[in-house]
Amino acid sequence: FSLRSIFFALKKSIQTVVMAPRFMMEPIAVASAASTTKVLKHKRRYCRMDGSSRIVKSQGLCQRHGAKPRCCKVDGCQKQAQGNFDGMCKSHFKAFKREQTPLPPKPSDTALVCPPVAQGDSVYDKVLPESIAWNPDMGGELPLIAHLREGFESGKSPAWHRNEERQARGLWPVHNPATQLEGWERELVWMEILVLTGSPDASFRHLARGWGRDKGFHMVLAQFIC
């Protein structure tokens, strides 16, 4: 070998030894930089006060700058009051509602041998015919609106209207208001929705309470026929 070839071979080996650690460290540096990057699932709202980096509690302020949560109005309860729960926490509001509107009692096992005797009148007998024939010139209130409002204001249990209709047909009452509606019950609800839609004084909240449903359930039922 010549001295020139030996020199170039030695120079190449030195460059390989020096440069190899640099190339090996680049992926590690990229991976460490990516691991330290924080990925937020959603944009957080921060306090509107200048210099504050705390998260908003309410009204655009953090708790340090004036966002003070309200406590439940029940004596001895330290939980935070919720928005539409009449100044109470969720658990006390539900307990209060159960006391005001208890569910109907379940029938005994012996009563399940034969169906109950039909009692009472259905809205098909009087309320609906009078509501369809009613017009504002007659004065007074739409009979169906008055019927639902009376049950709501008197504190009847959820699904009271549904159970009265079942009782008028000799059927067992439902004990879970979320029980699926039967075919004839859906037809009756659709009829009542059509009658109430034409009146500006109608309250679908009263209708929902009478059938044991949440407010706005009539919109869900309307999607089946629209």
mmCIF file of C-alpha atoms in Angstrom, residues 42-188:
data_model
loop_
_atom_site.group_PDB
_atom_site.id
_atom_site.type_symbol
_atom_site.label_atom_id
_atom_site.label_comp_id
_atom_site.label_asym_id
_atom_site.label_seq_id
_atom_site.Cartn_x
_atom_site.Cartn_y
_atom_site.Cartn_z
ATOM 1 C CA HIS A 42 -59.739 20.818 24.104
ATOM 2 C CA LYS A 43 -58.962 24.479 24.581
ATOM 3 C CA ARG A 44 -59.204 25.479 28.215
ATOM 4 C CA ARG A 45 -60.740 28.737 29.344
ATOM 5 C CA TYR A 46 -58.627 30.787 31.696
ATOM 6 C CA CYS A 47 -59.532 33.544 34.113
ATOM 7 C CA ARG A 48 -60.130 36.890 32.428
ATOM 8 C CA MET A 49 -58.135 38.814 35.041
ATOM 9 C CA ASP A 50 -54.782 40.044 33.787
ATOM 10 C CA GLY A 51 -51.901 37.850 34.844
ATOM 11 C CA SER A 52 -54.100 34.978 36.057
ATOM 12 C CA SER A 53 -53.358 31.543 34.634
ATOM 13 C CA ARG A 54 -56.077 29.676 36.542
ATOM 14 C CA ILE A 55 -58.974 27.867 34.893
ATOM 15 C CA VAL A 56 -62.389 29.548 34.851
ATOM 16 C CA LYS A 57 -64.774 28.507 37.627
ATOM 17 C CA SER A 58 -67.805 30.635 36.698
ATOM 18 C CA GLN A 59 -68.634 33.992 35.069
ATOM 19 C CA GLY A 60 -65.240 34.087 33.389
ATOM 20 C CA LEU A 61 -63.379 34.190 36.717
ATOM 21 C CA CYS A 62 -61.420 31.706 38.749
ATOM 22 C CA GLN A 63 -62.318 31.041 42.368
ATOM 23 C CA ARG A 64 -59.489 33.296 43.598
ATOM 24 C CA HIS A 65 -60.808 36.311 41.663
ATOM 25 C CA GLY A 66 -64.437 36.139 42.743
ATOM 26 C CA ALA A 67 -66.083 32.998 41.344
ATOM 27 C CA LYS A 68 -67.652 31.734 44.556
ATOM 28 C CA PRO A 69 -69.705 28.521 44.275
ATOM 29 C CA ARG A 70 -73.040 28.326 46.079
ATOM 30 C CA CYS A 71 -73.623 25.602 48.631
ATOM 31 C CA CYS A 72 -76.756 23.467 48.808
ATOM 32 C CA LYS A 73 -79.510 25.219 50.759
ATOM 33 C CA VAL A 74 -80.251 22.095 52.789
ATOM 34 C CA ASP A 75 -78.913 22.539 56.325
ATOM 35 C CA GLY A 76 -75.687 20.658 56.953
ATOM 36 C CA CYS A 77 -74.999 19.885 53.287
ATOM 37 C CA GLN A 78 -71.632 21.098 51.997
ATOM 38 C CA LYS A 79 -72.157 20.061 48.379
ATOM 39 C CA GLN A 80 -72.298 22.608 45.603
ATOM 40 C CA ALA A 81 -75.716 23.730 44.353
ATOM 41 C CA GLN A 82 -76.475 22.903 40.721
ATOM 42 C CA GLY A 83 -77.875 25.179 38.053
ATOM 43 C CA ASN A 84 -81.565 24.262 37.722
ATOM 44 C CA PHE A 85 -82.030 22.337 40.965
ATOM 45 C CA ASP A 86 -83.735 25.088 43.009
ATOM 46 C CA GLY A 87 -80.600 25.931 44.991
ATOM 47 C CA MET A 88 -79.958 22.318 45.996
ATOM 48 C CA CYS A 89 -77.387 19.697 45.115
ATOM 49 C CA LYS A 90 -78.375 16.883 42.789
ATOM 50 C CA SER A 91 -78.973 14.270 45.502
ATOM 51 C CA HIS A 92 -81.180 16.504 47.677
ATOM 52 C CA PHE A 93 -83.145 17.717 44.647
ATOM 53 C CA LYS A 94 -83.951 14.144 43.600
ATOM 54 C CA ALA A 95 -84.931 13.247 47.171
ATOM 55 C CA PHE A 96 -87.211 16.289 47.319
ATOM 56 C CA LYS A 97 -88.887 15.322 44.049
ATOM 57 C CA ARG A 98 -89.464 11.760 45.259
ATOM 58 C CA GLU A 99 -91.216 13.082 48.365
ATOM 59 C CA GLN A 100 -93.412 15.434 46.350
ATOM 60 C CA THR A 101 -94.316 12.991 43.570
ATOM 61 C CA PRO A 102 -93.878 9.381 44.717
ATOM 62 C CA LEU A 103 -94.316 6.586 42.192
ATOM 63 C CA PRO A 104 -97.543 4.559 42.378
ATOM 64 C CA PRO A 105 -97.273 1.425 44.528
ATOM 65 C CA LYS A 106 -96.683 -1.895 42.832
ATOM 66 C CA PRO A 107 -99.553 -4.400 42.885
ATOM 67 C CA SER A 108 -99.191 -7.463 45.065
ATOM 68 C CA ASP A 109 -98.482 -10.884 43.583
ATOM 69 C CA THR A 110 -102.027 -12.044 44.283
ATOM 70 C CA ALA A 111 -103.442 -9.132 42.304
ATOM 71 C CA LEU A 112 -101.596 -10.266 39.192
ATOM 72 C CA VAL A 113 -103.842 -13.317 38.795
ATOM 73 C CA CYS A 114 -106.521 -11.404 36.900
ATOM 74 C CA PRO A 115 -106.446 -7.974 35.217
ATOM 75 C CA PRO A 116 -107.956 -5.016 37.073
ATOM 76 C CA VAL A 117 -111.484 -3.822 36.438
ATOM 77 C CA ALA A 118 -111.772 -0.869 34.050
ATOM 78 C CA GLN A 119 -112.383 2.320 36.002
ATOM 79 C CA GLY A 120 -112.624 5.984 35.122
ATOM 80 C CA ASP A 121 -112.993 7.785 31.817
ATOM 81 C CA SER A 122 -110.581 8.097 28.951
ATOM 82 C CA VAL A 123 -109.764 11.387 27.257
ATOM 83 C CA TYR A 124 -111.360 9.869 24.164
ATOM 84 C CA ASP A 125 -114.725 9.995 25.965
ATOM 85 C CA LYS A 126 -114.951 13.723 26.632
ATOM 86 C CA VAL A 127 -111.704 15.703 26.787
ATOM 87 C CA LEU A 128 -110.459 15.124 23.241
ATOM 88 C CA PRO A 129 -113.848 15.587 21.462
ATOM 89 C CA GLU A 130 -114.435 18.837 23.337
ATOM 90 C CA SER A 131 -110.870 19.993 22.620
ATOM 91 C CA ILE A 132 -111.239 19.331 18.877
ATOM 92 C CA ALA A 133 -114.552 21.226 18.772
ATOM 93 C CA TRP A 134 -113.208 24.115 20.894
ATOM 94 C CA ASN A 135 -112.390 27.541 19.440
ATOM 95 C CA PRO A 136 -111.166 30.755 21.106
ATOM 96 C CA ASP A 137 -114.531 32.482 20.622
ATOM 97 C CA MET A 138 -116.109 30.020 23.046
ATOM 98 C CA GLY A 139 -114.008 31.469 25.879
ATOM 99 C CA GLY A 140 -112.349 29.557 28.651
ATOM 100 C CA GLU A 141 -109.437 27.175 28.257
ATOM 101 C CA LEU A 142 -108.831 24.279 25.908
ATOM 102 C CA PRO A 143 -110.142 21.191 27.784
ATOM 103 C CA LEU A 144 -106.990 19.147 27.157
ATOM 104 C CA ILE A 145 -104.770 21.961 28.482
ATOM 105 C CA ALA A 146 -106.932 22.277 31.593
ATOM 106 C CA HIS A 147 -106.883 18.500 32.110
ATOM 107 C CA LEU A 148 -103.084 18.252 31.947
ATOM 108 C CA ARG A 149 -102.506 21.394 33.992
ATOM 109 C CA GLU A 150 -104.813 20.181 36.763
ATOM 110 C CA GLY A 151 -102.844 16.956 37.120
ATOM 111 C CA PHE A 152 -99.523 18.809 37.073
ATOM 112 C CA GLU A 153 -100.457 21.456 39.644
ATOM 113 C CA SER A 154 -102.136 18.951 41.960
ATOM 114 C CA GLY A 155 -98.820 17.075 42.297
ATOM 115 C CA LYS A 156 -99.830 13.797 40.722
ATOM 116 C CA SER A 157 -97.054 11.250 40.226
ATOM 117 C CA PRO A 158 -95.156 11.008 36.918
ATOM 118 C CA ALA A 159 -97.059 9.083 34.229
ATOM 119 C CA TRP A 160 -100.371 9.791 36.000
ATOM 120 C CA HIS A 161 -102.162 10.465 32.703
ATOM 121 C CA ARG A 162 -100.766 7.291 31.158
ATOM 122 C CA ASN A 163 -101.856 5.158 34.110
ATOM 123 C CA GLU A 164 -105.347 6.687 34.123
ATOM 124 C CA GLU A 165 -105.731 5.773 30.460
ATOM 125 C CA ARG A 166 -104.535 2.236 31.175
ATOM 126 C CA GLN A 167 -106.915 1.976 34.117
ATOM 127 C CA ALA A 168 -109.823 3.082 31.919
ATOM 128 C CA ARG A 169 -108.998 0.134 29.607
ATOM 129 C CA GLY A 170 -108.566 -2.441 32.355
ATOM 130 C CA LEU A 171 -104.752 -2.602 32.048
ATOM 131 C CA TRP A 172 -102.098 -2.732 34.746
ATOM 132 C CA PRO A 173 -100.396 0.603 35.527
ATOM 133 C CA VAL A 174 -96.724 1.093 34.698
ATOM 134 C CA HIS A 175 -94.369 1.497 37.662
ATOM 135 C CA ASN A 176 -91.366 2.655 35.661
ATOM 136 C CA PRO A 177 -92.168 5.875 33.751
ATOM 137 C CA ALA A 178 -89.451 4.992 31.225
ATOM 138 C CA THR A 179 -91.337 1.875 30.102
ATOM 139 C CA GLN A 180 -91.734 1.816 26.327
ATOM 140 C CA LEU A 181 -95.053 3.117 25.043
ATOM 141 C CA GLU A 182 -97.444 0.644 23.476
ATOM 142 C CA GLY A 183 -98.929 1.205 20.036
ATOM 143 C CA TRP A 184 -102.247 2.636 21.195
ATOM 144 C CA GLU A 185 -100.418 4.876 23.672
ATOM 145 C CA ARG A 186 -98.250 6.369 20.922
ATOM 146 C CA GLU A 187 -101.345 7.061 18.838
ATOM 147 C CA LEU A 188 -102.955 8.852 21.782
#
